[in-house]
PDB file of C-alpha atoms in Angstrom:
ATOM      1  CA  UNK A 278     -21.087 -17.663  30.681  1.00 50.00           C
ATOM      2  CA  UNK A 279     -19.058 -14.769  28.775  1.00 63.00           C
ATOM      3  CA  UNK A 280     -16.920 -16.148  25.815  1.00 79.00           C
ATOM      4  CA  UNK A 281     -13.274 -14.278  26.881  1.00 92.00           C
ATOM      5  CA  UNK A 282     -12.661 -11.369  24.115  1.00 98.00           C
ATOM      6  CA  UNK A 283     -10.041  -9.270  23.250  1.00 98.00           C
ATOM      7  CA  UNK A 284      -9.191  -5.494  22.093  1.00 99.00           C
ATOM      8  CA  UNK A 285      -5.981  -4.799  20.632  1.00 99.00           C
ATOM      9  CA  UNK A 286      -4.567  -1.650  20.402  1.00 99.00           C
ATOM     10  CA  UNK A 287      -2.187   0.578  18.203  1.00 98.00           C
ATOM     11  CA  UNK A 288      -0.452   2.846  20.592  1.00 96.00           C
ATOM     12  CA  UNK A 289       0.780   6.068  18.538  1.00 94.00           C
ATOM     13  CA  UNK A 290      -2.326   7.582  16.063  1.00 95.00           C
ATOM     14  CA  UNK A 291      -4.943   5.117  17.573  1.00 98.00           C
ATOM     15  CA  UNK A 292      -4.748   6.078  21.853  1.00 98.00           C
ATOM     16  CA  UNK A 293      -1.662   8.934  21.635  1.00 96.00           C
ATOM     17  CA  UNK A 294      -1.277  11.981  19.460  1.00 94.00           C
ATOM     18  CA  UNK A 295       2.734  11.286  18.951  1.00 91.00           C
ATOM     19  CA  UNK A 296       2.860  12.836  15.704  1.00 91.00           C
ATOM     20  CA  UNK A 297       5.112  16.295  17.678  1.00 90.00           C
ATOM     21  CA  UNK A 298       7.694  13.482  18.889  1.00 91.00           C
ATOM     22  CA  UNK A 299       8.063  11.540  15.504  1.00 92.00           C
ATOM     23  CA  UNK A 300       8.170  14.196  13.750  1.00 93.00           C
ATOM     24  CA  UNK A 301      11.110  15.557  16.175  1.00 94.00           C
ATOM     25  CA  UNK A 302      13.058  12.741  16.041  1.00 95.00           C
ATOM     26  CA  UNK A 303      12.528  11.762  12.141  1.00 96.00           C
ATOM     27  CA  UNK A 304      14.033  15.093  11.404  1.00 97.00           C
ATOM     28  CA  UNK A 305      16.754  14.556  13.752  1.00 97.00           C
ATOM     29  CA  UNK A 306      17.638  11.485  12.018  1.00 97.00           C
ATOM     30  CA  UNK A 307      18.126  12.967   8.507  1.00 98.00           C
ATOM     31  CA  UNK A 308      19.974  16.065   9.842  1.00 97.00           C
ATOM     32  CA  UNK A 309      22.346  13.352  11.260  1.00 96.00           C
ATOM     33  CA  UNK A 310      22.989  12.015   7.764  1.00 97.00           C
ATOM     34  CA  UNK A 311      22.598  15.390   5.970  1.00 97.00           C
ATOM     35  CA  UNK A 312      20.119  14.399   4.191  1.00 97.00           C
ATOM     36  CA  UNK A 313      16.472  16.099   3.076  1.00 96.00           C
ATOM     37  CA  UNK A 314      13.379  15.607   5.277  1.00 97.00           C
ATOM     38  CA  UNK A 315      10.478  13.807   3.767  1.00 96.00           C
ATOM     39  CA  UNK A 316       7.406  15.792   3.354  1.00 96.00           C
ATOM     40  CA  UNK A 317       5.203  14.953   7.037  1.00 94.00           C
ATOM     41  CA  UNK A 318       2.797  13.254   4.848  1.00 92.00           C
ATOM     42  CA  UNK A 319       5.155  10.639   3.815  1.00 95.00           C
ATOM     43  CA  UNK A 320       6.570  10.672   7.740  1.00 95.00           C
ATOM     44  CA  UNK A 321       3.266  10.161   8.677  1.00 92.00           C
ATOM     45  CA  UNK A 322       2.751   7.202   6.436  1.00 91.00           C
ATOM     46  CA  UNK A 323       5.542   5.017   7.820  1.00 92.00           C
ATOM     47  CA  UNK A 324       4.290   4.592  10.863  1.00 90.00           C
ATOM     48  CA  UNK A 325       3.156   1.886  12.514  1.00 86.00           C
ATOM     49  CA  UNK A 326       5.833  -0.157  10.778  1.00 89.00           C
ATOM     50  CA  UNK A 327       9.041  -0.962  13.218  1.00 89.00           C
ATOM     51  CA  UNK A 328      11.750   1.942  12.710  1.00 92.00           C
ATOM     52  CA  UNK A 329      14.660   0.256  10.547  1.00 94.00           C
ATOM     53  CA  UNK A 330      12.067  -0.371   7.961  1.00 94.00           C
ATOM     54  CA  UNK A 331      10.275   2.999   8.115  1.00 95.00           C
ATOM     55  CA  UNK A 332      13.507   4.805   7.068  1.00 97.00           C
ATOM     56  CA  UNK A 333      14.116   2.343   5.074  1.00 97.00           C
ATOM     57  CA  UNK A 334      11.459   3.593   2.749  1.00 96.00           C
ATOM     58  CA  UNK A 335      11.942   7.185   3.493  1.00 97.00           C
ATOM     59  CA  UNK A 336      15.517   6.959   2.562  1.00 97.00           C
ATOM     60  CA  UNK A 337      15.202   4.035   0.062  1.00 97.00           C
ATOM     61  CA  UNK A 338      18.708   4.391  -1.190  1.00 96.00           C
ATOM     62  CA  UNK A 339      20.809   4.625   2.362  1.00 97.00           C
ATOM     63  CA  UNK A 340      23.348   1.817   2.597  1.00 97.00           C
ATOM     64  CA  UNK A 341      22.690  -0.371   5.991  1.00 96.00           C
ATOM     65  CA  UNK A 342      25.400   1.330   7.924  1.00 97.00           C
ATOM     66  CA  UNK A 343      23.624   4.872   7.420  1.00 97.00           C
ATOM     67  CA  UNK A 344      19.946   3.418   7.616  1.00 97.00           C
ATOM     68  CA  UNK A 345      21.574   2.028  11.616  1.00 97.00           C
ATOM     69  CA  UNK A 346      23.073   5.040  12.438  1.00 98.00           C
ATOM     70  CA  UNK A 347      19.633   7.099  11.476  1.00 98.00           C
ATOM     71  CA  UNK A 348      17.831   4.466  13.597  1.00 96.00           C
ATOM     72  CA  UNK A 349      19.940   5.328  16.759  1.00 96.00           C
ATOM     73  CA  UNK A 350      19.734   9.064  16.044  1.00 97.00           C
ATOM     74  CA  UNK A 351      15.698   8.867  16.018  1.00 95.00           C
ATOM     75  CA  UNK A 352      16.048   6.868  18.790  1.00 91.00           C
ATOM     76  CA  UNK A 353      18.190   9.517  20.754  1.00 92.00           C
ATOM     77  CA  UNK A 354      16.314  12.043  19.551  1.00 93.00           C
ATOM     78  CA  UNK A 355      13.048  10.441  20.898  1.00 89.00           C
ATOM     79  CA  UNK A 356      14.245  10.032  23.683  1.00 86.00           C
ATOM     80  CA  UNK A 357      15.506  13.379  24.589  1.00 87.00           C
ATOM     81  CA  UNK A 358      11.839  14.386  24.028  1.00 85.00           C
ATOM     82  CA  UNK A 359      10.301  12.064  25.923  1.00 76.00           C
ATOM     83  CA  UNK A 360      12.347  13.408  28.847  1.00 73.00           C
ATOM     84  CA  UNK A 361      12.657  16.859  27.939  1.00 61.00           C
ATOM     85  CA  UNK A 362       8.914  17.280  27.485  1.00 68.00           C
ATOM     86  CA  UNK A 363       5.170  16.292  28.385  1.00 69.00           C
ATOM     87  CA  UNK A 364       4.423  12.531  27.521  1.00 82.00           C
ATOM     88  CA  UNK A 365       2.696  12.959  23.825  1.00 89.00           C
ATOM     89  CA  UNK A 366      -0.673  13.496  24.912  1.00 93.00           C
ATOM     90  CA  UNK A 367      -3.915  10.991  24.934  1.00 96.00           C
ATOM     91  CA  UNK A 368      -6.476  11.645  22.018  1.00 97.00           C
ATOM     92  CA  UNK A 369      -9.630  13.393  23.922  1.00 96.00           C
ATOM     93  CA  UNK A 370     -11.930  10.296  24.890  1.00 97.00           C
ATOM     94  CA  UNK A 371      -9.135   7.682  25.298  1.00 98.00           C
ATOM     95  CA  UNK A 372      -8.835   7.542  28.653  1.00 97.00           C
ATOM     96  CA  UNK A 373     -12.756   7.261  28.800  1.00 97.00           C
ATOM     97  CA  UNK A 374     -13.127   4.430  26.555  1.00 98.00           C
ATOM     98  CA  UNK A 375     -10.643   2.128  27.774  1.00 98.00           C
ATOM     99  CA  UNK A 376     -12.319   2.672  31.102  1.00 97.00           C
ATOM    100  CA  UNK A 377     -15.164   1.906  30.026  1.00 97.00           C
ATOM    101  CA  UNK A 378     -14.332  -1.385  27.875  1.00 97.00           C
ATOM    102  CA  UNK A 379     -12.243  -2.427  31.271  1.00 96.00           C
ATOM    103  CA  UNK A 380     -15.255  -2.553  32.822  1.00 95.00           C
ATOM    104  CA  UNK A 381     -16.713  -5.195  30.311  1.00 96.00           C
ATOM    105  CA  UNK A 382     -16.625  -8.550  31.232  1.00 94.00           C
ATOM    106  CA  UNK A 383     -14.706 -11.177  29.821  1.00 95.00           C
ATOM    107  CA  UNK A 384     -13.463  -8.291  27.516  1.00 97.00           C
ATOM    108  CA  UNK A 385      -9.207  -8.239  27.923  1.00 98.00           C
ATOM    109  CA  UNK A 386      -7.198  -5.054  26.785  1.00 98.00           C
ATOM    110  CA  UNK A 387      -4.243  -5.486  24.399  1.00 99.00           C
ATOM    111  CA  UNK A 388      -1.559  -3.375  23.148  1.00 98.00           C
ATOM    112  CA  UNK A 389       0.570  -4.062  20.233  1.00 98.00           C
ATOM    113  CA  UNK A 390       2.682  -1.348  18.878  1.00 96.00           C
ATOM    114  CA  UNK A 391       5.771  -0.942  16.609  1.00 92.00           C
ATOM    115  CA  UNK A 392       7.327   0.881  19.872  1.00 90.00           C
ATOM    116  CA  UNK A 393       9.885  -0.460  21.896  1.00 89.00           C
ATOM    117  CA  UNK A 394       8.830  -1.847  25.641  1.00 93.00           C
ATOM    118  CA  UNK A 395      11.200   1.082  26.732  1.00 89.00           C
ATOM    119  CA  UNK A 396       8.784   3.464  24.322  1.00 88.00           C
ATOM    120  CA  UNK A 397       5.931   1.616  25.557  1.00 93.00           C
ATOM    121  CA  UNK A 398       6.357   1.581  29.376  1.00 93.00           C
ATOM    122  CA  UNK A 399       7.308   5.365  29.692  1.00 90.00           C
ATOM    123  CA  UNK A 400       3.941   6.267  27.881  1.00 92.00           C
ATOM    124  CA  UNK A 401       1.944   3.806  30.002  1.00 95.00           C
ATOM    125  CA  UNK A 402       3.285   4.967  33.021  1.00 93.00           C
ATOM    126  CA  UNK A 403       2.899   9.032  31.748  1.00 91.00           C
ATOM    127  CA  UNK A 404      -0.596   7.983  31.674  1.00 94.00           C
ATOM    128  CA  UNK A 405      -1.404   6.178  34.795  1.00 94.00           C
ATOM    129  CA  UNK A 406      -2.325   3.040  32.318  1.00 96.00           C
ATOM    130  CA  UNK A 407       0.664   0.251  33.105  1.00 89.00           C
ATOM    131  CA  UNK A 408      -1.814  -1.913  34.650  1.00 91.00           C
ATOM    132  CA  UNK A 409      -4.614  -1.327  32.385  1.00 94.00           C
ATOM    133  CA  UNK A 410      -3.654  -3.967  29.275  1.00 98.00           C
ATOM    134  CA  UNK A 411      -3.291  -8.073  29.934  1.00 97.00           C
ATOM    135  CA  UNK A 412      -1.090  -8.546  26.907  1.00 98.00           C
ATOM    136  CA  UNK A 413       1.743  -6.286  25.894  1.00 98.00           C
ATOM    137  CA  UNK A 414       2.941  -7.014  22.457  1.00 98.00           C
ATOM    138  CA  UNK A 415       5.979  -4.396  20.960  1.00 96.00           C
ATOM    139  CA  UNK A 416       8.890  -4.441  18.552  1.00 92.00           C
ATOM    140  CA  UNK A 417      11.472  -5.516  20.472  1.00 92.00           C
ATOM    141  CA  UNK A 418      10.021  -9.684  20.139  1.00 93.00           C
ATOM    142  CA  UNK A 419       8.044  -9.579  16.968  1.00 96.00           C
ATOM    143  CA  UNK A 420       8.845  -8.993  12.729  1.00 95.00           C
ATOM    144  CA  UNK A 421       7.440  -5.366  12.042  1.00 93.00           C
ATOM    145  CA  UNK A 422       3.858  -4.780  11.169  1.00 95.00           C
ATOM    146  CA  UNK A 423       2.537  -6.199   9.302  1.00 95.00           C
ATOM    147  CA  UNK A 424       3.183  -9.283  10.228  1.00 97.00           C
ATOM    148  CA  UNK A 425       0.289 -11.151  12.321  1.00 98.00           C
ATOM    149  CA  UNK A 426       3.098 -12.014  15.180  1.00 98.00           C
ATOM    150  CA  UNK A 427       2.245  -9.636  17.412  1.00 98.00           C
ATOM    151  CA  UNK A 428      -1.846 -10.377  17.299  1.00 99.00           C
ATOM    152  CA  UNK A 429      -1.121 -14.105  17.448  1.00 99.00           C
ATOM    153  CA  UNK A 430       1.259 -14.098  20.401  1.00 98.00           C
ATOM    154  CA  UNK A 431      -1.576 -11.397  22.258  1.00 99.00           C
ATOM    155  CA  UNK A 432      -4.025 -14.593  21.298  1.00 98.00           C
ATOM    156  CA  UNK A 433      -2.214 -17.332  22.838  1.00 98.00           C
ATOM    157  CA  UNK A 434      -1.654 -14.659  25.920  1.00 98.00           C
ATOM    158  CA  UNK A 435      -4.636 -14.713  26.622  1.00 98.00           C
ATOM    159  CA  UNK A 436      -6.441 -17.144  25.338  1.00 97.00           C
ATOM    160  CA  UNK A 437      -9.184 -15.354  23.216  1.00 97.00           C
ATOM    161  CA  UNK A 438     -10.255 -17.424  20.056  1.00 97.00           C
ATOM    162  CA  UNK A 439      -9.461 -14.969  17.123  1.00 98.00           C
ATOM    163  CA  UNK A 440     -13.070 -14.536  15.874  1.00 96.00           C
ATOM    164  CA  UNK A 441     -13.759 -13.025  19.377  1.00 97.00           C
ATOM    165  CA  UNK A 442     -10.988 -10.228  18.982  1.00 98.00           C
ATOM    166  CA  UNK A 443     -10.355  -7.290  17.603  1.00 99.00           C
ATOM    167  CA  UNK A 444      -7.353  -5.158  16.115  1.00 99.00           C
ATOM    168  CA  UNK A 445      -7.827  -1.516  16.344  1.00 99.00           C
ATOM    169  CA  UNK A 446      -5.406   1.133  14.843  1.00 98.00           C
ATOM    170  CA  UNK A 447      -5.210   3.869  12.680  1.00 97.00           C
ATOM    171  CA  UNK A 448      -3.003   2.673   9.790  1.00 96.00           C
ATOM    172  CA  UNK A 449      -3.172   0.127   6.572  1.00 95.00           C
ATOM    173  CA  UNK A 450      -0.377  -1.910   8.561  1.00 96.00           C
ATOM    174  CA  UNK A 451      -2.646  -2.559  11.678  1.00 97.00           C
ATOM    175  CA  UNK A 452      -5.890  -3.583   9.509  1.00 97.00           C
ATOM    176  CA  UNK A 453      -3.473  -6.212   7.276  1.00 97.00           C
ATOM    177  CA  UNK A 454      -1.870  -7.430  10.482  1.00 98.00           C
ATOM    178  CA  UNK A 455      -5.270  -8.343  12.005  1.00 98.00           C
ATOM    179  CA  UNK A 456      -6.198  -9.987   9.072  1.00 98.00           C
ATOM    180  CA  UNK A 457      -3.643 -11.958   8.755  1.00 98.00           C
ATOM    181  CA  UNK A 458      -3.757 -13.150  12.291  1.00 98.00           C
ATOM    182  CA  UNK A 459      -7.583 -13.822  11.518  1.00 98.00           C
ATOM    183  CA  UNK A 460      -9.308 -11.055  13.720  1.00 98.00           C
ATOM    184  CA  UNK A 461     -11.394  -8.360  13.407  1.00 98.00           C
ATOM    185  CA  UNK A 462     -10.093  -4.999  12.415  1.00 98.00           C
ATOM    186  CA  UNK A 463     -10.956  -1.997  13.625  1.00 99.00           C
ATOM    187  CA  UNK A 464      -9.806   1.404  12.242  1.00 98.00           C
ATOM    188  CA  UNK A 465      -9.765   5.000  13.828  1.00 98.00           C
ATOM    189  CA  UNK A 466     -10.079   7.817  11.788  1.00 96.00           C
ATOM    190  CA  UNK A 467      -8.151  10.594  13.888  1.00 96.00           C
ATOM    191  CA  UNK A 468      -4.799   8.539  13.258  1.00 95.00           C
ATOM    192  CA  UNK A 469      -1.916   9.137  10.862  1.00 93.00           C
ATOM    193  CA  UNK A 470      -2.994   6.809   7.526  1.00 94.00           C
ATOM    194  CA  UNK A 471      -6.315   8.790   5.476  1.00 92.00           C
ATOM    195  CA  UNK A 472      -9.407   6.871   4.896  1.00 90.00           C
ATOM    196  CA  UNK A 473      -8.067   6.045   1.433  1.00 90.00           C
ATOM    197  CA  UNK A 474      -5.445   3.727   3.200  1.00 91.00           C
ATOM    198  CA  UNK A 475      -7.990   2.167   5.745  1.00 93.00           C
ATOM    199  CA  UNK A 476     -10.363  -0.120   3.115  1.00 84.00           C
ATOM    200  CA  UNK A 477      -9.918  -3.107   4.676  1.00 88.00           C
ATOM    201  CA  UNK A 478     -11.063  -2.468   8.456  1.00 97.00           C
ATOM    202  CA  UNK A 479     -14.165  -4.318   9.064  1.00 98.00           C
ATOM    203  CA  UNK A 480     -15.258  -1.035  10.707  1.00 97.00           C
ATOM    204  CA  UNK A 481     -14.345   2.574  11.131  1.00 97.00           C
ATOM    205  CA  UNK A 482     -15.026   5.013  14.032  1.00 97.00           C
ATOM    206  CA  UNK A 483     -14.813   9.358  13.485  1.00 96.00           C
ATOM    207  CA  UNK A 484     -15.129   9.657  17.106  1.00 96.00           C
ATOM    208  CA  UNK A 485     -13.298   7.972  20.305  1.00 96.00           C
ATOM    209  CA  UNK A 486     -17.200   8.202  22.099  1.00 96.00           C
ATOM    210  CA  UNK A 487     -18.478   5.700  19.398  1.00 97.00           C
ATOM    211  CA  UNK A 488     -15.791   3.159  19.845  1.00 98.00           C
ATOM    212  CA  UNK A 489     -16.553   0.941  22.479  1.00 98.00           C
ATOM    213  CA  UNK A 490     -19.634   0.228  20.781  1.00 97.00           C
ATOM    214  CA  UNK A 491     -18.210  -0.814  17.900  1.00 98.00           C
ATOM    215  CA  UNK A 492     -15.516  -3.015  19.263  1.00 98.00           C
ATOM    216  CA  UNK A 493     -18.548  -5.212  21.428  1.00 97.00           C
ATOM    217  CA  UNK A 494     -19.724  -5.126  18.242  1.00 97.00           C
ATOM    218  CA  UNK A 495     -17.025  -6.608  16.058  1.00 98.00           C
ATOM    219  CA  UNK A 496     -16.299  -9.208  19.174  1.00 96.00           C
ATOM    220  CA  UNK A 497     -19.696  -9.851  19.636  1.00 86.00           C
ATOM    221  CA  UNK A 498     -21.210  -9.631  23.206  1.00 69.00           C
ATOM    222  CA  UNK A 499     -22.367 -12.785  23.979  1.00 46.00           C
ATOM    223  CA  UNK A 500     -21.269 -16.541  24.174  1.00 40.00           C
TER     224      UNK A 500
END
C-alpha cells in the first residue's frame, strides 16, 4: 500500500509569473500615498509574505492608517488588472508537471499562498486548475508566511504525516515555513527570491521538467 503524500505549492514565483501584476499594483499603492517606489528588487523580495506586512517593510516608517489605505489601493489596483488583462501567465512546464504528479498515487496537491481565496480562485479558474489541489490554504485564515499555519492546517487536511510532504516555493519565506511545520522544502529557481536567499531548501530545481522528480524524491515513493 502507498503511504498518502503531499505537494505544497507557492502560487505567485513558484506555478505563475505574477511579477507584471505586483509590480502594477505595488506602484499603485505608493502613488496613492505619494510616496517613492522601491527599487523591483526590493518589491520582488516581499513577496510571499501576506500584503500588510510586505509594505510594511517597504514603507517601514508609514503610520497604520497609511500602511491600510496602501493595502486597499494594491488591492484595487490588482484587481483592476486581473480584470482588465490576461490572468498572469503559468511558468512554461507548470501545467505539465502538476499533471503529471496528479497522476501519482497517493500523491495529494496543495496550495498555500499569501493570496487571498478571491486572488486564488480567479487564477485557478484562469487556468482550468480549481479542481486540481485537495487542500487550499491562503491568507485570508492563516498568520503570514512564515508561519508553519498554513502547511500544518494542509497536513491535518489531508492527512499526510509531515515527513511524507513537501513545501515547494520560490522564496526564503516558503523554505522557513516548511521547516517549521516539519516538511520537506523544496525551492524553484525561476521565482522572485535569488539563490542567495534559498539555503535552506532541502532541494533546488533550474527547470519545471526536473521537478516532479525531485518532489517523489523528497516524499519518498514508497511506504
Amino acid at each position: 500500500m502507498t503511504a498518502r503524500r503531499l505537494a505544497l505549492f507557492d502560487v505567485d514565483g513558484t506555478l505563475v509569473d505574477s511579477q507584471a501584476h505586483i509590480a502594477g499594483a505595488m506602484a499603485a499603492a505608493f502613488a496613492a500615498e505619494g510616496l517613492p517606489l522601491p527599487p523591483p528588487h526590493e518589491v520582488l523580495g516581499v513577496v510571499g509574505l501576506s500584503l500588510p506586512l510586505a509594505l510594511a517593510a517597504l514603507a517601514p516608517d508609514a503610520s497604520a492608517e497609511r500602511l491600510d489605505r496602501m493595502v486597499e489601493a494594491y488591492r484595487q489596483q490588482f484587481f483592476a488588472l486581473r480584470v482588465g488583462q490576461a490572468a498572469s501567465p503559468l511558468f512554461p512546464g507548470a501545467r505539465e508537471a502538476l499533471a503529471l504528479l496528479a497522476g501519482v498515487e497517493g500523491l495529494e496537491l496543495g496550495i498555500a499562498t499569501g493570496k487571498s481565496r478571491r486572488g486564488l480562485d480567479a487564477i485557478l479558474k484562469a487556468h482550468g486548475l480549481a479542481g486540481q489541489f485537495a487542500t487550499r490554504q491562503v491568507s485570508d485564515d492563516h498568520p503570514s508566511k512564515p508561519h508553519p499555519s498554513m502547511v500544518l492546517a494542509a497536513l491535518a487536511e489531508t492527512g499526510v504525516a509531515p515527513d511524507r510532504a513537501v513545501m515547494i516555493g520560490d522564496t526564503e519565506f516558503d523554505m522557513e515555513m516548511g521547516r517549521a511545520a516539519g516538511v520537506r522544502t523544496l525551492a524553484v529557481a525561476w521565482g522572485y527570491h535569488p539563490a542567495d536567499r534559498l539555503g535552506a531548501a532541502d532541494a533546488v530545481v533550474e527547470r519545471f521538467a526536473d521537478l516532479p522528480a525531485a518532489v517523489l524524491a523528497l516524499v519518498g515513493e514508497t511506504a
